[in-house]
PDB file of C-alpha atoms in Angstrom:
ATOM      1  CA  CYS Q  19    -141.633  46.192  20.885  1.00 82.00           C
ATOM      2  CA  PHE Q  20    -145.210  46.662  19.742  1.00 82.00           C
ATOM      3  CA  SER Q  21    -147.987  45.518  22.049  1.00 83.00           C
ATOM      4  CA  TRP Q  22    -151.675  45.402  21.086  1.00 81.00           C
ATOM      5  CA  ASN Q  23    -154.812  44.103  22.778  1.00 82.00           C
ATOM      6  CA  ALA Q  24    -157.481  43.180  20.211  1.00 79.00           C
ATOM      7  CA  LYS Q  25    -160.303  43.370  22.770  1.00 81.00           C
ATOM      8  CA  SER Q  26    -159.524  46.823  24.194  1.00 83.00           C
ATOM      9  CA  GLN Q  27    -157.964  48.069  20.919  1.00 83.00           C
ATOM     10  CA  TYR Q  28    -155.165  49.583  23.049  1.00 84.00           C
ATOM     11  CA  SER Q  29    -151.677  49.558  21.528  1.00 85.00           C
ATOM     12  CA  GLU Q  30    -148.262  50.561  22.832  1.00 86.00           C
ATOM     13  CA  LEU Q  31    -144.925  51.065  21.116  1.00 84.00           C
ATOM     14  CA  TYR Q  32    -141.655  50.637  23.023  1.00 83.00           C
ATOM     15  CA  LEU Q  33    -138.180  51.742  21.962  1.00 80.00           C
ATOM     16  CA  ASN Q  34    -135.182  50.428  23.903  1.00 78.00           C
ATOM     17  CA  GLY Q  35    -137.479  49.161  26.638  1.00 81.00           C
ATOM     18  CA  ALA Q  36    -139.306  52.466  27.187  1.00 83.00           C
ATOM     19  CA  LYS Q  37    -142.875  53.208  26.075  1.00 85.00           C
ATOM     20  CA  VAL Q  38    -142.775  55.962  23.455  1.00 86.00           C
ATOM     21  CA  SER Q  39    -146.339  55.865  22.129  1.00 86.00           C
ATOM     22  CA  GLU Q  40    -149.784  54.566  22.986  1.00 87.00           C
ATOM     23  CA  LYS Q  41    -153.108  54.798  21.192  1.00 86.00           C
ATOM     24  CA  ILE Q  42    -156.476  53.203  20.620  1.00 86.00           C
ATOM     25  CA  THR Q  43    -156.748  51.475  17.236  1.00 79.00           C
ATOM     26  CA  PRO Q  44    -159.920  51.780  15.142  1.00 77.00           C
ATOM     27  CA  ALA Q  45    -162.917  49.840  16.480  1.00 74.00           C
ATOM     28  CA  ASN Q  46    -163.275  46.226  15.344  1.00 73.00           C
ATOM     29  CA  SER Q  47    -159.623  45.966  14.250  1.00 73.00           C
ATOM     30  CA  ARG Q  48    -158.733  42.320  13.822  1.00 72.00           C
ATOM     31  CA  LEU Q  49    -155.903  40.210  12.490  1.00 72.00           C
ATOM     32  CA  ALA Q  50    -157.182  38.147   9.588  1.00 72.00           C
ATOM     33  CA  PRO Q  51    -156.645  34.377   9.783  1.00 76.00           C
ATOM     34  CA  ASP Q  52    -154.194  32.919   7.250  1.00 77.00           C
ATOM     35  CA  GLY Q  53    -152.664  36.344   6.700  1.00 76.00           C
ATOM     36  CA  THR Q  54    -149.081  37.237   5.911  1.00 78.00           C
ATOM     37  CA  LEU Q  55    -146.761  38.899   8.382  1.00 80.00           C
ATOM     38  CA  VAL Q  56    -144.510  41.408   6.659  1.00 82.00           C
ATOM     39  CA  LEU Q  57    -141.368  42.571   8.446  1.00 82.00           C
ATOM     40  CA  GLY Q  58    -139.117  45.336   7.187  1.00 82.00           C
ATOM     41  CA  GLN Q  59    -141.442  46.885   4.630  1.00 84.00           C
ATOM     42  CA  ASP Q  60    -144.530  49.070   4.424  1.00 83.00           C
ATOM     43  CA  GLN Q  61    -147.339  47.617   2.325  1.00 84.00           C
ATOM     44  CA  ASP Q  62    -149.230  50.187   0.289  1.00 86.00           C
ATOM     45  CA  ILE Q  63    -151.715  47.443  -0.635  1.00 85.00           C
ATOM     46  CA  ILE Q  64    -152.254  44.036   0.982  1.00 79.00           C
ATOM     47  CA  GLY Q  65    -149.452  41.739  -0.142  1.00 76.00           C
ATOM     48  CA  GLY Q  66    -147.650  44.308  -2.253  1.00 81.00           C
ATOM     49  CA  GLY Q  67    -147.086  47.905  -3.203  1.00 86.00           C
ATOM     50  CA  PHE Q  68    -143.633  47.848  -1.661  1.00 85.00           C
ATOM     51  CA  ASP Q  69    -141.366  50.855  -2.033  1.00 85.00           C
ATOM     52  CA  LEU Q  70    -137.594  50.334  -1.769  1.00 81.00           C
ATOM     53  CA  GLY Q  71    -137.311  53.723  -0.060  1.00 81.00           C
ATOM     54  CA  GLN Q  72    -139.489  52.421   2.784  1.00 82.00           C
ATOM     55  CA  ALA Q  73    -137.426  49.277   3.428  1.00 81.00           C
ATOM     56  CA  PHE Q  74    -136.117  48.609   6.935  1.00 79.00           C
ATOM     57  CA  CYS Q  75    -132.358  48.648   7.254  1.00 76.00           C
ATOM     58  CA  GLY Q  76    -131.072  47.346  10.570  1.00 75.00           C
ATOM     59  CA  GLU Q  77    -131.142  44.309  12.800  1.00 75.00           C
ATOM     60  CA  ILE Q  78    -133.998  42.316  14.289  1.00 79.00           C
ATOM     61  CA  TYR Q  79    -133.336  39.650  16.893  1.00 76.00           C
ATOM     62  CA  GLY Q  80    -135.264  37.519  19.333  1.00 77.00           C
ATOM     63  CA  LEU Q  81    -138.612  38.416  17.774  1.00 81.00           C
ATOM     64  CA  GLN Q  82    -141.586  36.721  19.417  1.00 82.00           C
ATOM     65  CA  VAL Q  83    -145.346  37.066  18.936  1.00 83.00           C
ATOM     66  CA  PHE Q  84    -147.477  36.335  22.014  1.00 83.00           C
ATOM     67  CA  LYS Q  85    -151.174  35.537  22.249  1.00 82.00           C
ATOM     68  CA  THR Q  86    -151.514  37.911  25.206  1.00 82.00           C
ATOM     69  CA  LYS Q  87    -150.516  41.550  25.584  1.00 82.00           C
ATOM     70  CA  LEU Q  88    -147.238  42.005  27.436  1.00 81.00           C
ATOM     71  CA  GLY Q  89    -147.056  44.366  30.366  1.00 82.00           C
ATOM     72  CA  VAL Q  90    -144.599  47.238  30.764  1.00 84.00           C
ATOM     73  CA  ALA Q  91    -142.412  45.263  33.211  1.00 86.00           C
ATOM     74  CA  GLU Q  92    -142.178  42.283  30.827  1.00 83.00           C
ATOM     75  CA  VAL Q  93    -141.077  44.528  27.947  1.00 83.00           C
ATOM     76  CA  GLU Q  94    -138.525  46.264  30.171  1.00 83.00           C
ATOM     77  CA  ASP Q  95    -137.167  42.888  31.361  1.00 82.00           C
ATOM     78  CA  MET Q  96    -136.764  41.672  27.779  1.00 80.00           C
ATOM     79  CA  TYR Q  97    -134.902  44.850  26.847  1.00 80.00           C
ATOM     80  CA  ARG Q  98    -132.615  44.666  29.884  1.00 79.00           C
ATOM     81  CA  ALA Q  99    -131.773  41.031  29.064  1.00 78.00           C
ATOM     82  CA  GLY Q 100    -130.250  42.315  25.816  1.00 72.00           C
ATOM     83  CA  ILE Q 101    -129.406  40.609  22.576  1.00 64.00           C
ATOM     84  CA  CYS Q 102    -127.765  37.649  24.298  1.00 64.00           C
ATOM     85  CA  GLY Q 103    -130.280  37.377  27.126  1.00 66.00           C
ATOM     86  CA  SER Q 104    -132.748  34.574  27.436  1.00 62.00           C
ATOM     87  CA  GLN Q 105    -136.175  35.139  25.960  1.00 56.00           C
ATOM     88  CA  LEU Q 106    -139.351  34.990  27.977  1.00 56.00           C
ATOM     89  CA  PRO Q 107    -140.698  31.496  28.635  1.00 55.00           C
ATOM     90  CA  SER Q 108    -142.380  29.945  25.631  1.00 60.00           C
ATOM     91  CA  GLU Q 109    -145.767  30.028  27.367  1.00 72.00           C
ATOM     92  CA  GLY Q 110    -148.169  32.065  25.258  1.00 80.00           C
ATOM     93  CA  VAL Q 111    -145.819  32.355  22.266  1.00 84.00           C
ATOM     94  CA  VAL Q 112    -147.578  32.149  18.903  1.00 83.00           C
ATOM     95  CA  LEU Q 113    -144.451  32.719  16.786  1.00 83.00           C
ATOM     96  CA  ASP Q 114    -140.953  32.256  18.164  1.00 83.00           C
ATOM     97  CA  TRP Q 115    -137.600  33.504  16.872  1.00 82.00           C
ATOM     98  CA  GLU Q 116    -136.889  30.098  15.309  1.00 85.00           C
ATOM     99  CA  ASP Q 117    -140.113  30.397  13.282  1.00 87.00           C
ATOM    100  CA  PHE Q 118    -138.840  33.647  11.778  1.00 85.00           C
ATOM    101  CA  LEU Q 119    -135.387  32.203  11.090  1.00 85.00           C
ATOM    102  CA  ASN Q 120    -136.974  29.264   9.244  1.00 88.00           C
ATOM    103  CA  ALA Q 121    -139.529  31.337   7.295  1.00 86.00           C
ATOM    104  CA  LYS Q 122    -139.341  32.089   3.576  1.00 84.00           C
ATOM    105  CA  ARG Q 123    -137.528  35.363   2.913  1.00 82.00           C
ATOM    106  CA  TYR Q 124    -137.779  37.813   0.068  1.00 79.00           C
ATOM    107  CA  GLY Q 125    -135.429  40.596  -0.938  1.00 76.00           C
ATOM    108  CA  ASN Q 126    -131.972  41.255   0.456  1.00 77.00           C
ATOM    109  CA  VAL Q 127    -132.331  39.526   3.831  1.00 78.00           C
ATOM    110  CA  GLY Q 128    -129.299  38.101   5.533  1.00 77.00           C
ATOM    111  CA  GLU Q 129    -128.688  36.236   8.743  1.00 77.00           C
ATOM    112  CA  ILE Q 130    -125.668  36.902  10.943  1.00 72.00           C
ATOM    113  CA  SER Q 131    -124.622  35.592  14.332  1.00 69.00           C
ATOM    114  CA  ALA Q 132    -125.176  37.908  17.277  1.00 63.00           C
ATOM    115  CA  GLY Q 133    -121.995  36.538  18.834  1.00 63.00           C
ATOM    116  CA  CYS Q 134    -123.705  35.256  21.974  1.00 63.00           C
ATOM    117  CA  ARG Q 135    -121.014  32.938  23.227  1.00 53.00           C
ATOM    118  CA  MET Q 136    -120.513  34.414  26.694  1.00 46.00           C
ATOM    119  CA  LYS Q 137    -121.105  32.289  29.750  1.00 51.00           C
ATOM    120  CA  LYS Q 138    -120.865  35.365  32.013  1.00 56.00           C
ATOM    121  CA  SER Q 139    -122.155  38.863  31.335  1.00 59.00           C
ATOM    122  CA  ASN Q 140    -119.585  41.537  30.483  1.00 59.00           C
ATOM    123  CA  TRP Q 141    -120.484  43.289  33.741  1.00 61.00           C
ATOM    124  CA  GLU Q 142    -119.674  40.146  35.738  1.00 67.00           C
ATOM    125  CA  ILE Q 143    -116.312  39.898  33.998  1.00 66.00           C
ATOM    126  CA  LEU Q 144    -115.504  43.590  34.458  1.00 67.00           C
ATOM    127  CA  SER Q 145    -116.444  43.535  38.151  1.00 70.00           C
ATOM    128  CA  HIS Q 146    -113.317  41.432  38.820  1.00 71.00           C
ATOM    129  CA  PHE Q 147    -111.105  44.283  37.599  1.00 71.00           C
ATOM    130  CA  VAL Q 148    -112.599  47.150  39.640  1.00 74.00           C
ATOM    131  CA  GLY Q 149    -109.904  49.195  41.411  1.00 74.00           C
ATOM    132  CA  LEU Q 150    -107.012  47.941  39.265  1.00 72.00           C
ATOM    133  CA  GLU Q 151    -104.726  50.334  37.395  1.00 73.00           C
ATOM    134  CA  ILE Q 152    -105.600  50.460  33.720  1.00 75.00           C
ATOM    135  CA  THR Q 153    -102.619  49.308  31.675  1.00 74.00           C
ATOM    136  CA  PRO Q 154    -102.260  47.908  28.151  1.00 73.00           C
ATOM    137  CA  ASP Q 155    -101.742  44.453  29.695  1.00 76.00           C
ATOM    138  CA  LEU Q 156    -104.944  44.756  31.761  1.00 70.00           C
ATOM    139  CA  ILE Q 157    -106.911  45.856  28.687  1.00 72.00           C
ATOM    140  CA  SER Q 158    -105.557  42.826  26.840  1.00 72.00           C
ATOM    141  CA  VAL Q 159    -106.646  40.500  29.666  1.00 73.00           C
ATOM    142  CA  ILE Q 160    -110.133  42.080  29.813  1.00 70.00           C
ATOM    143  CA  PHE Q 161    -110.505  41.843  26.029  1.00 64.00           C
ATOM    144  CA  THR Q 162    -109.494  38.172  26.125  1.00 68.00           C
ATOM    145  CA  GLU Q 163    -111.992  37.447  28.921  1.00 67.00           C
ATOM    146  CA  ILE Q 164    -114.879  39.169  27.153  1.00 59.00           C
ATOM    147  CA  CYS Q 165    -114.203  37.822  23.673  1.00 58.00           C
ATOM    148  CA  SER Q 166    -113.303  34.218  24.504  1.00 50.00           C
TER     149      SER Q 166
END
């Protein structure tokens, strides 16, 4: 998660829900209207200068852009909710995950399902088996519960 306040110029970078970096951006930094948001690449010049060696390789999910800076607790809550967790309320959202899914894509970009079909969390399911002897049959039952 990257969080930035245009007024204070204060930015924070979070990895797995924990703040790993913070800094003040150069004075008068602004996001230009009608710009282009580039994900997964480093631009060496505006709108181009892409280098294949600098391409992102991984997964992005649940991406949202808010009009206000998120606090530490909000970022931590989003991380703890996980890939299948519900997103924050849509209040203050400028771009939502659906906007990114429907946007024009360039390069080798694919879309896969995160497999979020569970009605209960895995921890809720596993809590029913605490104290039982682990057997191949029990593992089969647990696997069926989690994956159904």
